[in-house]
Tab-separated table of C-alpha atoms in Angstrom:
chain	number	residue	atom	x	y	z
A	1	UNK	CA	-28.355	-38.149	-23.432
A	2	UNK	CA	-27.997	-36.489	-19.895
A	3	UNK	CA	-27.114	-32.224	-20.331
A	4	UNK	CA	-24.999	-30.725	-17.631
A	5	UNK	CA	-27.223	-27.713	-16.716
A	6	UNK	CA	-23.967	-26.190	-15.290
A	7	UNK	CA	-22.597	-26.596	-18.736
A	8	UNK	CA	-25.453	-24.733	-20.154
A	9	UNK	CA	-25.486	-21.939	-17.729
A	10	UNK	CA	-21.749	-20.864	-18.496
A	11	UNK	CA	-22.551	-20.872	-21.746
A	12	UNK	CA	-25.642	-18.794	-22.108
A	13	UNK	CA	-24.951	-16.635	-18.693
A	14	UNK	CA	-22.065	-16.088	-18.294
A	15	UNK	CA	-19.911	-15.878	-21.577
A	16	UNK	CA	-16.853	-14.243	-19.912
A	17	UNK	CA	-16.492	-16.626	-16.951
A	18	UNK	CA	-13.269	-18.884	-16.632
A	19	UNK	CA	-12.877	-21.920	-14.845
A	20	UNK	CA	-10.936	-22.573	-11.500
A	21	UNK	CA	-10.568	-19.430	-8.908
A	22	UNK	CA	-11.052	-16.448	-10.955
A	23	UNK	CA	-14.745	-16.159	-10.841
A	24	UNK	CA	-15.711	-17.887	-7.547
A	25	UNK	CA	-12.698	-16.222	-5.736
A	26	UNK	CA	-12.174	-13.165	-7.663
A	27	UNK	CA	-10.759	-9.655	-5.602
A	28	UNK	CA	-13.080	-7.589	-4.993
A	29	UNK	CA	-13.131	-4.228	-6.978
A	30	UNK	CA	-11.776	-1.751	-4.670
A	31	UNK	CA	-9.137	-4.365	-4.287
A	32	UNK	CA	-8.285	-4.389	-7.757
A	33	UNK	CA	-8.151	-0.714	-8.093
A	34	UNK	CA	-6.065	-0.116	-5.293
A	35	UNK	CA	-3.408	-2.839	-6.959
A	36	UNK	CA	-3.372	-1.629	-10.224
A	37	UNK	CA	-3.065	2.041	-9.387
A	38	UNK	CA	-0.265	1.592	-6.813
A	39	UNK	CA	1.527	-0.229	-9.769
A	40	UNK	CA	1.040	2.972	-12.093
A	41	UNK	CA	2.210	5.078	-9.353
A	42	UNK	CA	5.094	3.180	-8.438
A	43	UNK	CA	6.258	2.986	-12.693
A	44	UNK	CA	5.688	6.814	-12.491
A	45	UNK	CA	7.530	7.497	-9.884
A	46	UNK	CA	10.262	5.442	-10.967
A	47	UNK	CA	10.443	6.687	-14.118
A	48	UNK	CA	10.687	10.346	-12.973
A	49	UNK	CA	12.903	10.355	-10.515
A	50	UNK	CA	15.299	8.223	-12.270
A	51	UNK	CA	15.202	10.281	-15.659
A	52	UNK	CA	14.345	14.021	-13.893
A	53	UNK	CA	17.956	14.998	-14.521
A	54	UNK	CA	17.864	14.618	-17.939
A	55	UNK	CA	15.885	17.790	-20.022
A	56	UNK	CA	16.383	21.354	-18.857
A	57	UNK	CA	15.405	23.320	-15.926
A	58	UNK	CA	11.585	24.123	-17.272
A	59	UNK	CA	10.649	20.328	-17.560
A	60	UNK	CA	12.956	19.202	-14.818
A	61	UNK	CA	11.117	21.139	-12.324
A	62	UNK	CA	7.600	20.011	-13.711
A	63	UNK	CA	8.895	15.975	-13.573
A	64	UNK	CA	10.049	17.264	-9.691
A	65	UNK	CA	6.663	18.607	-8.953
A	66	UNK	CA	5.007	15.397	-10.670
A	67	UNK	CA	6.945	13.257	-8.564
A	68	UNK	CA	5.941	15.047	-5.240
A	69	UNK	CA	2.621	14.939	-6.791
A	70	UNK	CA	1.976	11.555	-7.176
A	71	UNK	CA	4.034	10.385	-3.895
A	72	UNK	CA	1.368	12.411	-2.442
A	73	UNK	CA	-1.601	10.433	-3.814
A	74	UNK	CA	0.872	7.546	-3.356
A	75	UNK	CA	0.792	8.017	0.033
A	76	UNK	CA	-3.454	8.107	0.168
A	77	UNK	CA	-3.567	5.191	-1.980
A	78	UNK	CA	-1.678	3.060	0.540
A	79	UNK	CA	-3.143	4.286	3.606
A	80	UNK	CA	-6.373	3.318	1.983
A	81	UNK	CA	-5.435	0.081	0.497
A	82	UNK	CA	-4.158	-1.416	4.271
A	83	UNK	CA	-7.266	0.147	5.767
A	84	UNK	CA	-9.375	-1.860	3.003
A	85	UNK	CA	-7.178	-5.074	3.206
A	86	UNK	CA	-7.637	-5.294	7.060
A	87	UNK	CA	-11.461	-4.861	6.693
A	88	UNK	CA	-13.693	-5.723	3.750
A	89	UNK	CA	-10.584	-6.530	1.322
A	90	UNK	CA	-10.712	-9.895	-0.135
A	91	UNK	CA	-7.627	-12.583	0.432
A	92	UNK	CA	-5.382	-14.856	-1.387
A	93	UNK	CA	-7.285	-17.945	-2.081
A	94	UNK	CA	-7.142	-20.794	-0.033
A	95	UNK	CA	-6.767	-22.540	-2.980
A	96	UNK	CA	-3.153	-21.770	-3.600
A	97	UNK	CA	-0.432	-24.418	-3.193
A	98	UNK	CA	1.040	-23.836	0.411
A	99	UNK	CA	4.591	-22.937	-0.810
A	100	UNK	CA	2.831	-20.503	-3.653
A	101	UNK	CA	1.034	-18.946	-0.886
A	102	UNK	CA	4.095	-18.463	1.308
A	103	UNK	CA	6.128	-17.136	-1.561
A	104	UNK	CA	3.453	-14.799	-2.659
A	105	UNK	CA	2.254	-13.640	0.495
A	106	UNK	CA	6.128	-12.914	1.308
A	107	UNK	CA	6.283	-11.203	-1.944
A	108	UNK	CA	3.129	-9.102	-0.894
A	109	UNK	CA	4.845	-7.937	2.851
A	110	UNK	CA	8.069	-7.317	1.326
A	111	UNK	CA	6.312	-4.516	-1.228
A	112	UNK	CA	3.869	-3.026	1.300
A	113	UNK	CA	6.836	-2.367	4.082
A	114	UNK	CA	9.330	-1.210	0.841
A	115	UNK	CA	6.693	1.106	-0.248
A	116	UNK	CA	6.079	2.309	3.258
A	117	UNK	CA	9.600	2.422	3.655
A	118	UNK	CA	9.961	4.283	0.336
A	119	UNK	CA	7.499	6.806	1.250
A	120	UNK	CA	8.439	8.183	4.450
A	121	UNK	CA	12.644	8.603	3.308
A	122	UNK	CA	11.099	10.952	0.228
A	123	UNK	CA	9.336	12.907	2.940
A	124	UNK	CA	12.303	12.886	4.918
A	125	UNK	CA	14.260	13.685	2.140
A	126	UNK	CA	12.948	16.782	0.795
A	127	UNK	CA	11.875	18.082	4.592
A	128	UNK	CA	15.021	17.198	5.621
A	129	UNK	CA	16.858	19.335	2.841
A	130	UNK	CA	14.848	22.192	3.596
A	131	UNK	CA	12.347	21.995	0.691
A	132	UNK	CA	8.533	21.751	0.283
A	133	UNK	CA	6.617	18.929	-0.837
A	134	UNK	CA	4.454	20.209	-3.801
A	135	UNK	CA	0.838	19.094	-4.614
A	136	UNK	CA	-0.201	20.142	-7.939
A	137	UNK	CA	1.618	23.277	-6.952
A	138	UNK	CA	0.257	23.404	-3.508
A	139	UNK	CA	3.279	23.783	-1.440
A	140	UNK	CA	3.624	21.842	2.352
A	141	UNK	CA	6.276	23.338	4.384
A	142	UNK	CA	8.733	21.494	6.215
A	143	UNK	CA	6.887	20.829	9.926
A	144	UNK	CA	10.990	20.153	11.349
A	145	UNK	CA	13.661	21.898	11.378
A	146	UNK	CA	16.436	21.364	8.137
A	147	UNK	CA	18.468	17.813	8.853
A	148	UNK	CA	22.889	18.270	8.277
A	149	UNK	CA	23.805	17.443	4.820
A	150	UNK	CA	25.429	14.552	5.215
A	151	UNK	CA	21.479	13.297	7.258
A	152	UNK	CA	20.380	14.102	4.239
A	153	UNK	CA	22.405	12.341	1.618
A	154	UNK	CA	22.051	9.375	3.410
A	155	UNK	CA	17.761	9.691	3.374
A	156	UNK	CA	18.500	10.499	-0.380
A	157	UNK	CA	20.765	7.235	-0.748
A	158	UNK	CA	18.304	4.981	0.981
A	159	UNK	CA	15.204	6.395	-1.205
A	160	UNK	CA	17.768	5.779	-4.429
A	161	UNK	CA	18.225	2.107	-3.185
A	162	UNK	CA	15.215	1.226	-1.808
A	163	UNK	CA	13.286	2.096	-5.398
A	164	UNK	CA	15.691	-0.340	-7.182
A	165	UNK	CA	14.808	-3.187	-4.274
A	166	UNK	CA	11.006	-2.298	-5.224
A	167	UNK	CA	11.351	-2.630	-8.899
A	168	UNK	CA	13.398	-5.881	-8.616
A	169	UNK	CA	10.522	-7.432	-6.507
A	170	UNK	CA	7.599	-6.005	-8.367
A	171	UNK	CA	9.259	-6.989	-11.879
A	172	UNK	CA	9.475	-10.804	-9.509
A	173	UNK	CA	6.165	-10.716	-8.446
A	174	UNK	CA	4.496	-9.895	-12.048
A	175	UNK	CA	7.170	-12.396	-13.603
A	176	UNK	CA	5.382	-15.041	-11.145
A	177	UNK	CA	1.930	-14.458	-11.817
A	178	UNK	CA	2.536	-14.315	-15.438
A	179	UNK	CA	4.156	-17.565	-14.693
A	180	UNK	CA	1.377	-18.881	-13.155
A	181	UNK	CA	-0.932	-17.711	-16.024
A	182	UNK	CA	0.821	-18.757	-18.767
A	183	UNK	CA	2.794	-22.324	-17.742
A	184	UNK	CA	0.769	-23.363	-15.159
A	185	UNK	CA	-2.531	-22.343	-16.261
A	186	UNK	CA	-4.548	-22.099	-12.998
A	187	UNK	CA	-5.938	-18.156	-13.754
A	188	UNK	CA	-4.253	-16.945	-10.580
A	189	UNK	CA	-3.912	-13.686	-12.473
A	190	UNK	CA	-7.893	-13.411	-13.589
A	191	UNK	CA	-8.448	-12.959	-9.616
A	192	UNK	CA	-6.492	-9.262	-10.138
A	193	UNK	CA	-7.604	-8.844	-13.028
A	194	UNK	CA	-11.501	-6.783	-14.089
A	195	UNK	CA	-14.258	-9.115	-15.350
A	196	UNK	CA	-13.818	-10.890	-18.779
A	197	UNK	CA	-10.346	-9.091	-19.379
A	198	UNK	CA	-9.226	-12.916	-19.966
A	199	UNK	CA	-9.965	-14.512	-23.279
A	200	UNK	CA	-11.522	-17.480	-23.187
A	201	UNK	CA	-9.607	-20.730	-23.301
């Protein structure tokens, strides 16, 4: 009886590997960090600034200064993630379905310019009201002058919005690749995710 030596060398060298894209087409590491920490920052951020108003003054203003905090390394994080996708970052696979790959690479520029978006109005925001942005308690000053109120309400009302359009698209775009993971089975997901996190199937 004829062996498959492929058959034997996924068995005896590489134990975690998975069939399909993952392995041959998997995102590079850099790649993967970059995604999964911009998701952390983004639940953070969320979370903060949409339960800040709740406890006293003492924790409110440490979930204020958290928030500036980690827009801050928000901010890095995405600079360096579109500098890394435009140069060594890998791709979608050319595998995908054309319409999958429309829909997720419309899902993708939606969240980068949202986040972008989302960025620059909390700048604005807290500039524009005359306050500092804080850094682990490292204060920035303003570099304008103080915006009129109602200028600054409406940066404050955009930020608001904006972080419910990002939510509603993230919570789409994890929905989908669960989606793909679970009903369709072609280990789209493995490609984000670090080596042998996937059990075997």
């Amino acid at each position: 009886m004829e062996v498959n030596p492929g058959f034997l060398f996924t068995e005896t060298h590489m134990p975690c590997s998975t069939p399909d894209i993952t392995d041959t087409l998997r995102y590079d590491r850099p790649t993967i960090f970059l995604h999964w920490t911009t998701a952390f920052l983004v639940l953070l951020q969320f979370a903060l600034g949409e339960t800040w108003n709740w406890p006293t003054k003492p924790v409110h203003h440490l979930m204020v200064v958290a928030h500036l905090t980690a827009g801050i390394l928000l901010t890095a994080i995405m600079a360096f993630r579109i500098v890394w996708r435009l140069t060594n970052g890998r791709h979608l696979s050319d595998l995908l379905r054309p319409m999958d790959r429309i829909f997720a690479l419309g899902a993708e520029y939606a969240l980068y310019v949202l986040l972008l978006a989302e960025i620059v109005l909390g700048y604005l925001w807290r500039w524009g009201a005359g306050q500092t942005m804080s850094f682990f308690g490292l204060l920035i000053p303003s570099p304008f002058a103080r915006l009129p109120p109602n200028t600054v309400a409406w940066l404050q009302s955009l930020h608001d919005w904006n972080a419910w359009l990002i939510m509603g698209l993230a919570t789409g775009h994890g929905a989908a690749a669960l989606f793909h993971q679970f009903v369709l089975k072609d280990k789209v997901l493995g490609r984000m995710l670090p080596q042998c996190s996937l059990p075997r199937q």
